[in-house]
PDB file of C-alpha atoms in Angstrom:
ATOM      1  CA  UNK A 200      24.587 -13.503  -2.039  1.00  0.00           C
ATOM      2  CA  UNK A 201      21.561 -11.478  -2.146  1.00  0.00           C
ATOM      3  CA  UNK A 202      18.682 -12.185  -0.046  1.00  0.00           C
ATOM      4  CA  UNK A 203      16.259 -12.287  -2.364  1.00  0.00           C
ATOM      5  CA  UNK A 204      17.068 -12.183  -5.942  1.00  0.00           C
ATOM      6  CA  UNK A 205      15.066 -11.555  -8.902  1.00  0.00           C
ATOM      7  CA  UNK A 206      15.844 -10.950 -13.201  1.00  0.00           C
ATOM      8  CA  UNK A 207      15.839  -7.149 -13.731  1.00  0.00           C
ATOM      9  CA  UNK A 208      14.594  -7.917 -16.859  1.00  0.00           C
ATOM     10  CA  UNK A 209      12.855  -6.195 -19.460  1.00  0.00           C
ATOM     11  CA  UNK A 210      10.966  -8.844 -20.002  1.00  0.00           C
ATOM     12  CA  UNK A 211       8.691  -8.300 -22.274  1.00  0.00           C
ATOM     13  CA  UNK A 212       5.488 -10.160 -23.559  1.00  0.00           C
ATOM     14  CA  UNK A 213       2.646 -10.025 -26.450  1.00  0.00           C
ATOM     15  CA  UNK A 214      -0.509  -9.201 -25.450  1.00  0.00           C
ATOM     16  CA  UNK A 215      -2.582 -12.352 -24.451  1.00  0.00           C
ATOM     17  CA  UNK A 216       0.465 -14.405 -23.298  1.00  0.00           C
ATOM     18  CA  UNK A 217       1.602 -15.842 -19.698  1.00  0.00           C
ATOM     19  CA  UNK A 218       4.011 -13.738 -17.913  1.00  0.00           C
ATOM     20  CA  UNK A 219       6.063 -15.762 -15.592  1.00  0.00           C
ATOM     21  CA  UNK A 220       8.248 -13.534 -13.096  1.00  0.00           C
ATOM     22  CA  UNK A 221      10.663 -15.593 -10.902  1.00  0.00           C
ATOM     23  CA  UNK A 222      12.435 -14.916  -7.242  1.00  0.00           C
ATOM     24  CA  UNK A 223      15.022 -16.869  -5.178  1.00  0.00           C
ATOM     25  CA  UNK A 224      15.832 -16.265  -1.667  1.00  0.00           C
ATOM     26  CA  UNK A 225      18.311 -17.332   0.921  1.00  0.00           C
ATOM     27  CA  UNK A 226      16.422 -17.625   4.345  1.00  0.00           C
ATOM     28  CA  UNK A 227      15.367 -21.172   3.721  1.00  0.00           C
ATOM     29  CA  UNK A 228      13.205 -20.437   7.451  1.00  0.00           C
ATOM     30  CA  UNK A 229      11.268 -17.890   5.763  1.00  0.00           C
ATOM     31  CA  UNK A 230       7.474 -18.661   5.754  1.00  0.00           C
ATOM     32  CA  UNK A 231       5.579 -15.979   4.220  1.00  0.00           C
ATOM     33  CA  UNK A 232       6.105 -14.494   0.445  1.00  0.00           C
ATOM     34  CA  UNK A 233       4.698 -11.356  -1.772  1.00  0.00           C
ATOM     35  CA  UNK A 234       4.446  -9.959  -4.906  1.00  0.00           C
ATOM     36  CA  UNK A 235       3.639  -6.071  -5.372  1.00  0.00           C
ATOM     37  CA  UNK A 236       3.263  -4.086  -8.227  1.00  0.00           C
ATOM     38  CA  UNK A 237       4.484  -0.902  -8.584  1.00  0.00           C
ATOM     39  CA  UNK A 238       3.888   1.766 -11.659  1.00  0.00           C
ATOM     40  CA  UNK A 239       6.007   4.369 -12.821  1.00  0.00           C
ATOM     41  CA  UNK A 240       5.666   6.879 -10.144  1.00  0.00           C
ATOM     42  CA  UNK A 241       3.706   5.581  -7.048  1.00  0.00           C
ATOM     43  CA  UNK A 242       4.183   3.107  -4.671  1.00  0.00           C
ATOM     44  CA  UNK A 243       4.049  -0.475  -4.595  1.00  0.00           C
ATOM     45  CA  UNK A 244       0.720  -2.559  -4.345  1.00  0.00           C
ATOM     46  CA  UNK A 245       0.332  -5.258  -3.028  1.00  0.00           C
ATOM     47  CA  UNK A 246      -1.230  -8.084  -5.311  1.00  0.00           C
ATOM     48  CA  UNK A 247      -0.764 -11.691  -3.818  1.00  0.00           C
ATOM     49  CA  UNK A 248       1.163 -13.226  -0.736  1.00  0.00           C
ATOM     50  CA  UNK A 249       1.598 -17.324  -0.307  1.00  0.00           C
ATOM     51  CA  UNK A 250       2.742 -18.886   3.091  1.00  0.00           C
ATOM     52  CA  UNK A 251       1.877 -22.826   1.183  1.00  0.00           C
ATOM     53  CA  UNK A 252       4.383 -24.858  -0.938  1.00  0.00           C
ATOM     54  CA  UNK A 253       2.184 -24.942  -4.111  1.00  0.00           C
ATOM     55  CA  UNK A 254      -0.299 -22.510  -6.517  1.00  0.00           C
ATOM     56  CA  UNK A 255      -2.433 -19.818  -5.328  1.00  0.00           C
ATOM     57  CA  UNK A 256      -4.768 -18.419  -8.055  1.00  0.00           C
ATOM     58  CA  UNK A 257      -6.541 -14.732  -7.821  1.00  0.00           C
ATOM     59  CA  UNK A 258      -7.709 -14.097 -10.873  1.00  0.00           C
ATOM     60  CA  UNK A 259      -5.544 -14.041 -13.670  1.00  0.00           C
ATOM     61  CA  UNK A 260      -2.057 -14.252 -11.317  1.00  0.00           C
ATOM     62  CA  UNK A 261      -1.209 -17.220  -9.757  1.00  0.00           C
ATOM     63  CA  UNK A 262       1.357 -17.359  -7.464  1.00  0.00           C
ATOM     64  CA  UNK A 263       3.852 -19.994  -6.937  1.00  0.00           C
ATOM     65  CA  UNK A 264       6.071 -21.640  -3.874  1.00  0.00           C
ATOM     66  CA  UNK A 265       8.752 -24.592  -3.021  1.00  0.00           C
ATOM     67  CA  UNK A 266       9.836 -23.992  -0.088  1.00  0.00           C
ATOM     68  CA  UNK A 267      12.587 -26.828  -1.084  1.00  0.00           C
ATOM     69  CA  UNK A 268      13.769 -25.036  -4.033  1.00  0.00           C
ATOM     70  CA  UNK A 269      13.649 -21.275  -2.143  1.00  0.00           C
ATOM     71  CA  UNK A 270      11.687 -20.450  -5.238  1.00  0.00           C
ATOM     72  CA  UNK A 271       8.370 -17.954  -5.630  1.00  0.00           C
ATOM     73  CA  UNK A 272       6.905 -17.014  -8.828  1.00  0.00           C
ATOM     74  CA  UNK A 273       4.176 -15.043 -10.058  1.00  0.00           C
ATOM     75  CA  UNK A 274       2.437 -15.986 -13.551  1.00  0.00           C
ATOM     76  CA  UNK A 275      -0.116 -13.463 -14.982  1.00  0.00           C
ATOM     77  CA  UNK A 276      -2.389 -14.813 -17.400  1.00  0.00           C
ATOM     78  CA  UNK A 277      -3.748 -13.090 -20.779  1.00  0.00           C
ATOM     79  CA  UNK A 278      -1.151 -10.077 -19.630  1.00  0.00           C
ATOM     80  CA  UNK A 279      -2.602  -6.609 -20.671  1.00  0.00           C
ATOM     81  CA  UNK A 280      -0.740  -3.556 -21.627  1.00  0.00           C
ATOM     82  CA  UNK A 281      -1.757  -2.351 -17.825  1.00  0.00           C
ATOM     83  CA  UNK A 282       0.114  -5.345 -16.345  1.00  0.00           C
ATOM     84  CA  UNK A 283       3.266  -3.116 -17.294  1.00  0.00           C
ATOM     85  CA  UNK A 284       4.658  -2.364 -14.494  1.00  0.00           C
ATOM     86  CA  UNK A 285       7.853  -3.442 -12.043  1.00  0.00           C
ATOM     87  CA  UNK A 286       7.250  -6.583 -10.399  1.00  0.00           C
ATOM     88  CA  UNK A 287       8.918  -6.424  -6.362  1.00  0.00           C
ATOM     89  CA  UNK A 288       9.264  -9.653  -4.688  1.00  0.00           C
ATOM     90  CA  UNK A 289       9.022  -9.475  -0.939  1.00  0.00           C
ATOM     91  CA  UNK A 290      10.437 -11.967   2.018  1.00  0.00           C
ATOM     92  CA  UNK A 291       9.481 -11.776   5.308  1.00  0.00           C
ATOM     93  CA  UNK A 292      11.726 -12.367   7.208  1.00  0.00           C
ATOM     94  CA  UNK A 293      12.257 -12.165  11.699  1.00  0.00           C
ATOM     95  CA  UNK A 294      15.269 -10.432  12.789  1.00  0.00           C
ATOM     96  CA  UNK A 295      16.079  -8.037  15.422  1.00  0.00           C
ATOM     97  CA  UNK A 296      12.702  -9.026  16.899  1.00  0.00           C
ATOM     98  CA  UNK A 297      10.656  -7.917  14.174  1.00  0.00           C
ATOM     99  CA  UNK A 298       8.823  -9.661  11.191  1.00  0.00           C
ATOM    100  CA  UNK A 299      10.246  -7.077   8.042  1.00  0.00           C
ATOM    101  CA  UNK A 300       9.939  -7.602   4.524  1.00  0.00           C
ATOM    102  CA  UNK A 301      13.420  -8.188   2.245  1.00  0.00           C
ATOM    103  CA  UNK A 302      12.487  -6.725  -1.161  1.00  0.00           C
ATOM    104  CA  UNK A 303      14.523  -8.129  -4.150  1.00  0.00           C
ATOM    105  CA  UNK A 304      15.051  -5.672  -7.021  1.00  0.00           C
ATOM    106  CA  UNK A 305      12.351  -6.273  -9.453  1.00  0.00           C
ATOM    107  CA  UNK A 306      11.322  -7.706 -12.914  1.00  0.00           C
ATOM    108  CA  UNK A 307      10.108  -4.992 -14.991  1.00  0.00           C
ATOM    109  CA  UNK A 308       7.237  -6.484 -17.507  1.00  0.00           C
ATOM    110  CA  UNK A 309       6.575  -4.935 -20.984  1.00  0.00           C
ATOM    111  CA  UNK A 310       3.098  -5.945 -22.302  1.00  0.00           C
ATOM    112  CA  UNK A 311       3.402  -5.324 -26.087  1.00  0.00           C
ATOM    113  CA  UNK A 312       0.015  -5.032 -27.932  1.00  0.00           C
TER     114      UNK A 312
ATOM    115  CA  UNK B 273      -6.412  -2.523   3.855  1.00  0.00           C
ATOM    116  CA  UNK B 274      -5.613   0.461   5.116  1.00  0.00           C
ATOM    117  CA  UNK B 275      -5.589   3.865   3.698  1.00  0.00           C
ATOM    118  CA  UNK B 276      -2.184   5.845   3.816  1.00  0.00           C
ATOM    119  CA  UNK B 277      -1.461   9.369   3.522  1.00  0.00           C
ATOM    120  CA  UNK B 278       1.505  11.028   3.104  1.00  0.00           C
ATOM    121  CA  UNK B 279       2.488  14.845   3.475  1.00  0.00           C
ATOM    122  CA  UNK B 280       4.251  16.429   1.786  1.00  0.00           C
ATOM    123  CA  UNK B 281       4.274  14.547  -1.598  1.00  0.00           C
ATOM    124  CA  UNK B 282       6.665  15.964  -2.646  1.00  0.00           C
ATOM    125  CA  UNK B 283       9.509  18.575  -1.934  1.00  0.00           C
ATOM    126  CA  UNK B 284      12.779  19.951  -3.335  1.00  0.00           C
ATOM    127  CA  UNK B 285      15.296  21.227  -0.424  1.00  0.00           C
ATOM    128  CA  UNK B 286      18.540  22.900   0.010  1.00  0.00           C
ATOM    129  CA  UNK B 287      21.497  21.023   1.516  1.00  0.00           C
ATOM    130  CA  UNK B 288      21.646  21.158   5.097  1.00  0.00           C
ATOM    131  CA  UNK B 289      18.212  21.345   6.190  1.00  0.00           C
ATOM    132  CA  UNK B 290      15.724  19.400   7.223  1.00  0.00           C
ATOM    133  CA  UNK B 291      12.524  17.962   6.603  1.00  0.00           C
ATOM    134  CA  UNK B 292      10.037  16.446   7.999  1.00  0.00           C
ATOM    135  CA  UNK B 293       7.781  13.449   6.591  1.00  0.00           C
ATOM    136  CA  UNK B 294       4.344  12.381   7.686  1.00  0.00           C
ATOM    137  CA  UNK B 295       2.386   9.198   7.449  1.00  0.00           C
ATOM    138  CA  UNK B 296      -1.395   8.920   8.384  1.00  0.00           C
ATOM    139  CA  UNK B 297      -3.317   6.227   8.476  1.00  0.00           C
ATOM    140  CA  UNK B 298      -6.918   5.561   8.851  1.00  0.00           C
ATOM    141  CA  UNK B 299      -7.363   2.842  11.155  1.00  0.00           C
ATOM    142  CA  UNK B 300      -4.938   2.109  14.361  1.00  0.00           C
ATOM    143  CA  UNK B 301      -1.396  -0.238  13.582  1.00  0.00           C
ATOM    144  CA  UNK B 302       0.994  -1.818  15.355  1.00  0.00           C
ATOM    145  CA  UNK B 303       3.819  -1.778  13.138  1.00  0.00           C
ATOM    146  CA  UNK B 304       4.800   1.308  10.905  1.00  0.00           C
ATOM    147  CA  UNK B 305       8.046   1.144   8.850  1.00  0.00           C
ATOM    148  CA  UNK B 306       9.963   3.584   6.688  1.00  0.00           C
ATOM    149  CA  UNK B 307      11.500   2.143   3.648  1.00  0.00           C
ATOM    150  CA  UNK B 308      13.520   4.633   1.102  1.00  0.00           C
ATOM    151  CA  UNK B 309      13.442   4.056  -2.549  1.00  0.00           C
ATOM    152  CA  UNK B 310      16.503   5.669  -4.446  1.00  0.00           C
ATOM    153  CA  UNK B 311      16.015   6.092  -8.352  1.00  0.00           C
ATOM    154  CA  UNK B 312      15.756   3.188 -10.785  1.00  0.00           C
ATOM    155  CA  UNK B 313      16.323   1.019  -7.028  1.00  0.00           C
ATOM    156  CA  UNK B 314      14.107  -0.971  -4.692  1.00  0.00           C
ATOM    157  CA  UNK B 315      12.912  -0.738  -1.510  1.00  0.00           C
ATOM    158  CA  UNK B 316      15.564  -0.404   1.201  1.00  0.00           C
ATOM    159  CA  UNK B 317      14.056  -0.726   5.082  1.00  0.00           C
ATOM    160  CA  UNK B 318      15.125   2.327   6.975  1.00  0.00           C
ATOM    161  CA  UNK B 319      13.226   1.545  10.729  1.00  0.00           C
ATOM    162  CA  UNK B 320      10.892  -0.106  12.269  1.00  0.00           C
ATOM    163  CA  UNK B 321       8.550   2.694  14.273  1.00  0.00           C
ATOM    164  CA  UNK B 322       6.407   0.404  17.004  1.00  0.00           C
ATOM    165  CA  UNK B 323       4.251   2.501  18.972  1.00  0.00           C
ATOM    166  CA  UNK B 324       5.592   3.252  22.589  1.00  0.00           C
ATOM    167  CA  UNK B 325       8.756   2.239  21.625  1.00  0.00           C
ATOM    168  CA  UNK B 326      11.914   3.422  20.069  1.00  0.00           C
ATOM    169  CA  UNK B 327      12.625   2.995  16.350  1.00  0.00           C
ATOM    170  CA  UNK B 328      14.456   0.196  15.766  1.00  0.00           C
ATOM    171  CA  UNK B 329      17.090   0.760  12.776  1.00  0.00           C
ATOM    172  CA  UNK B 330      18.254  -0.836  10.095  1.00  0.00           C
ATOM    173  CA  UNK B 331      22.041  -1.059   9.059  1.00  0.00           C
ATOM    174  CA  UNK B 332      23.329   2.013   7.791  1.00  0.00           C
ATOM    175  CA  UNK B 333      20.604   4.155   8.969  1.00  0.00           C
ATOM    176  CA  UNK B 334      20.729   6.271  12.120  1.00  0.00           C
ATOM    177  CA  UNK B 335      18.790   7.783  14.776  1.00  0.00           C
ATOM    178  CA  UNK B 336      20.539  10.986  14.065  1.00  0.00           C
ATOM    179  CA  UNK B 337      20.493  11.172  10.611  1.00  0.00           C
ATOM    180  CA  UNK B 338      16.644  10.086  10.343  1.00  0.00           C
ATOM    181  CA  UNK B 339      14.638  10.627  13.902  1.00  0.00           C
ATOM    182  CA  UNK B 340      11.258   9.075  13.841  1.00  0.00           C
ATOM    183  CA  UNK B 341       8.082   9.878  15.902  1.00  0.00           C
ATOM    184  CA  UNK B 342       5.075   7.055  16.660  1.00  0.00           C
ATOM    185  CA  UNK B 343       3.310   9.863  19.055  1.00  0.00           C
ATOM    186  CA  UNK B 344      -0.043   6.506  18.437  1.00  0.00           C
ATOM    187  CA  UNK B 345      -1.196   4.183  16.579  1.00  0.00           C
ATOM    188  CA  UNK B 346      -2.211   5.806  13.355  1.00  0.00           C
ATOM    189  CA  UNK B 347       0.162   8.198  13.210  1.00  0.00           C
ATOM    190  CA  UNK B 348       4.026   8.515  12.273  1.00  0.00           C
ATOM    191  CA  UNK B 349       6.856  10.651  11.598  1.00  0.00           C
ATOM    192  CA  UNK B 350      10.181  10.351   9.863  1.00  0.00           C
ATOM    193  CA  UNK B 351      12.728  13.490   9.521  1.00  0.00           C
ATOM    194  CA  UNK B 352      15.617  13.206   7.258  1.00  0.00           C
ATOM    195  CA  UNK B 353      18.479  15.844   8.608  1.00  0.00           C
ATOM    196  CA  UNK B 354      21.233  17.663   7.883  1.00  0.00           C
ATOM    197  CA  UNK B 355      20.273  16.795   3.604  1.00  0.00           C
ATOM    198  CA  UNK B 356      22.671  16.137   1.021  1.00  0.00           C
ATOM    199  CA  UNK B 357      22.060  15.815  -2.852  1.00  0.00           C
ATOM    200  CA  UNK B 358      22.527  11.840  -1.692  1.00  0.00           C
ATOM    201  CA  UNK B 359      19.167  11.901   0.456  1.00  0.00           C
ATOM    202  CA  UNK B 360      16.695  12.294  -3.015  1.00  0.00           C
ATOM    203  CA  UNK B 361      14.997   9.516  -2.594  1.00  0.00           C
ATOM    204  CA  UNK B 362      11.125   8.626  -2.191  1.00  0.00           C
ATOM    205  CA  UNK B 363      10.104   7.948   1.232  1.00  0.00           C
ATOM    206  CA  UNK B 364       7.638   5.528   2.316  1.00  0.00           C
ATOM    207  CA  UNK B 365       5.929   4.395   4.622  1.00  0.00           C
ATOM    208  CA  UNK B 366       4.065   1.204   5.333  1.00  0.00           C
ATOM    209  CA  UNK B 367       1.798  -0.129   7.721  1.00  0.00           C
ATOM    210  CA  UNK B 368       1.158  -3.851   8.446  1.00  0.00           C
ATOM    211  CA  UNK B 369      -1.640  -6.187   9.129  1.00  0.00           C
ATOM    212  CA  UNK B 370      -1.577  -9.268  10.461  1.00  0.00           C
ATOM    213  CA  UNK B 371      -4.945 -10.391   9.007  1.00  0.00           C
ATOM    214  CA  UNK B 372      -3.562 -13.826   7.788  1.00  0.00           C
ATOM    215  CA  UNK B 373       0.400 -13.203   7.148  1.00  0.00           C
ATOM    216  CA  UNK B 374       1.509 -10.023   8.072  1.00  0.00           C
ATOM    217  CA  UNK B 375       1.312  -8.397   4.445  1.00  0.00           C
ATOM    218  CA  UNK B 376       2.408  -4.561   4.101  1.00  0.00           C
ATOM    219  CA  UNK B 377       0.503  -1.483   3.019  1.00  0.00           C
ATOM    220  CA  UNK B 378       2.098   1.259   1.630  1.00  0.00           C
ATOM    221  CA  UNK B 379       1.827   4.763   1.352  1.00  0.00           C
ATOM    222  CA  UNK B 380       1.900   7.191  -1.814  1.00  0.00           C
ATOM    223  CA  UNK B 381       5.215   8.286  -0.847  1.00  0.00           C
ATOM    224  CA  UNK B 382       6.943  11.184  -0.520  1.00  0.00           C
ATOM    225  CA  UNK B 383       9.219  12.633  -3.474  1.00  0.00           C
ATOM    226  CA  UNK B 384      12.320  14.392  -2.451  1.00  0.00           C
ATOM    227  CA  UNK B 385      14.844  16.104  -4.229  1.00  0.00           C
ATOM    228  CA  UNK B 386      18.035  17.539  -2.306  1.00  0.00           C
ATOM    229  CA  UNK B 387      19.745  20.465  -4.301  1.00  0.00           C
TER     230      UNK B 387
END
């Protein structure tokens, strides 16, 4: 089983709509949880993180977490053509003696005018 | 955040040699990392680089194949040896901050192609 696991997709949207983009993972002690974005040719950004069970809202994402289910989602809200992009969920995770971050393999979102 | 450099962006190198990767950064760190990114793939952790210490690998990955530098704290190296074709990659590397949860910064990367 993969640590963290996410749809490759395409998954692809009108213009306007909500965007949901879901991850699992398997370290049911892991506390803190990220989305990046990352374009076609540079590197990932970093656009939310949630440590809570429950919705945190920046902007037009939200980001979602139960802890119970393993579960983390990111909605974006009226998606835009420039919200296509791949979508990298990230778990932090403590081994070896160092917090690192678990990436799964990304959603890739198609925002179609 | 932080702002990350990375030199050289890019390069394109013959099989059996080395190179060299750098990663600046404009405000002092604790923890630097160097993750590889192999085409169409995601983010694979290559080390851990905490400064006065050694590099602390990841499975699969070795001192010998990729030495790493952390000479302070805003400054790191990573040098991937002895090249084959299977090295292109992008290299990055991140910092992290531990304003409120220990979120990751990357760099632009560093494009290379093994021929």
């Amino acid at each position: 089983q993969k640590e963290v696991e996410q749809n490759s997709g395409p998954l692809s949207v009108p213009e306007g709509a909500i965007a949901s983009l879901n991850c699992t993972y398997s370290d049911r002690g892991s506390q803190s949880f990220f989305w990046y974005r990352q374009y076609s040719g540079k590197s990932p950004e970093l656009i939310m993180f949630i440590y809570s069970n429950g919705d945190k809202e920046d902007g037009r994402f939200t980001a979602q977490l139960n802890k119970a289910s393993q579960y983390v989602s990111l909605l974006i809200r009226d998606s835009q053509p420039s919200d296509s992009a791949t979508y990298l969920c990230a778990v932090l995770m403590f081994s070896g003696g160092y917090n690192k971050l678990i990436f799964g393999a990304g959603t890739r979102l198609a925002v179609h005018p | 955040s932080a702002v990350i450099s990375q030199k050289p962006s890019r390069d394109i190198c013959q099989r059996g040699t080395s190179l060299t990767i750098q990663c600046q950064v404009d405000s002092q760190v604790t923890m630097m990392f160097w993750y590889r990114q192999q085409p169409g793939q995601s983010l694979t952790l290559i080390a851990t680089a905490n400064q006065g210490s050694e590099a602390t690998y990841e499975s699969g990955f070795v001192i010998d194949k990729f030495p790493i530098s952390r000479p302070n704290l805003t400054f790191s190296t990573l040098t991937v040896s002895n090249m084959s074709p299977e090295d292109s990659s992008i290299y990055l590397c991140s910092v992290e901050t531990r304003k409120s949860s220990y979120e990751q910064y990357f760099g632009p990367g560093t494009r290379l192609t093994v021929t």
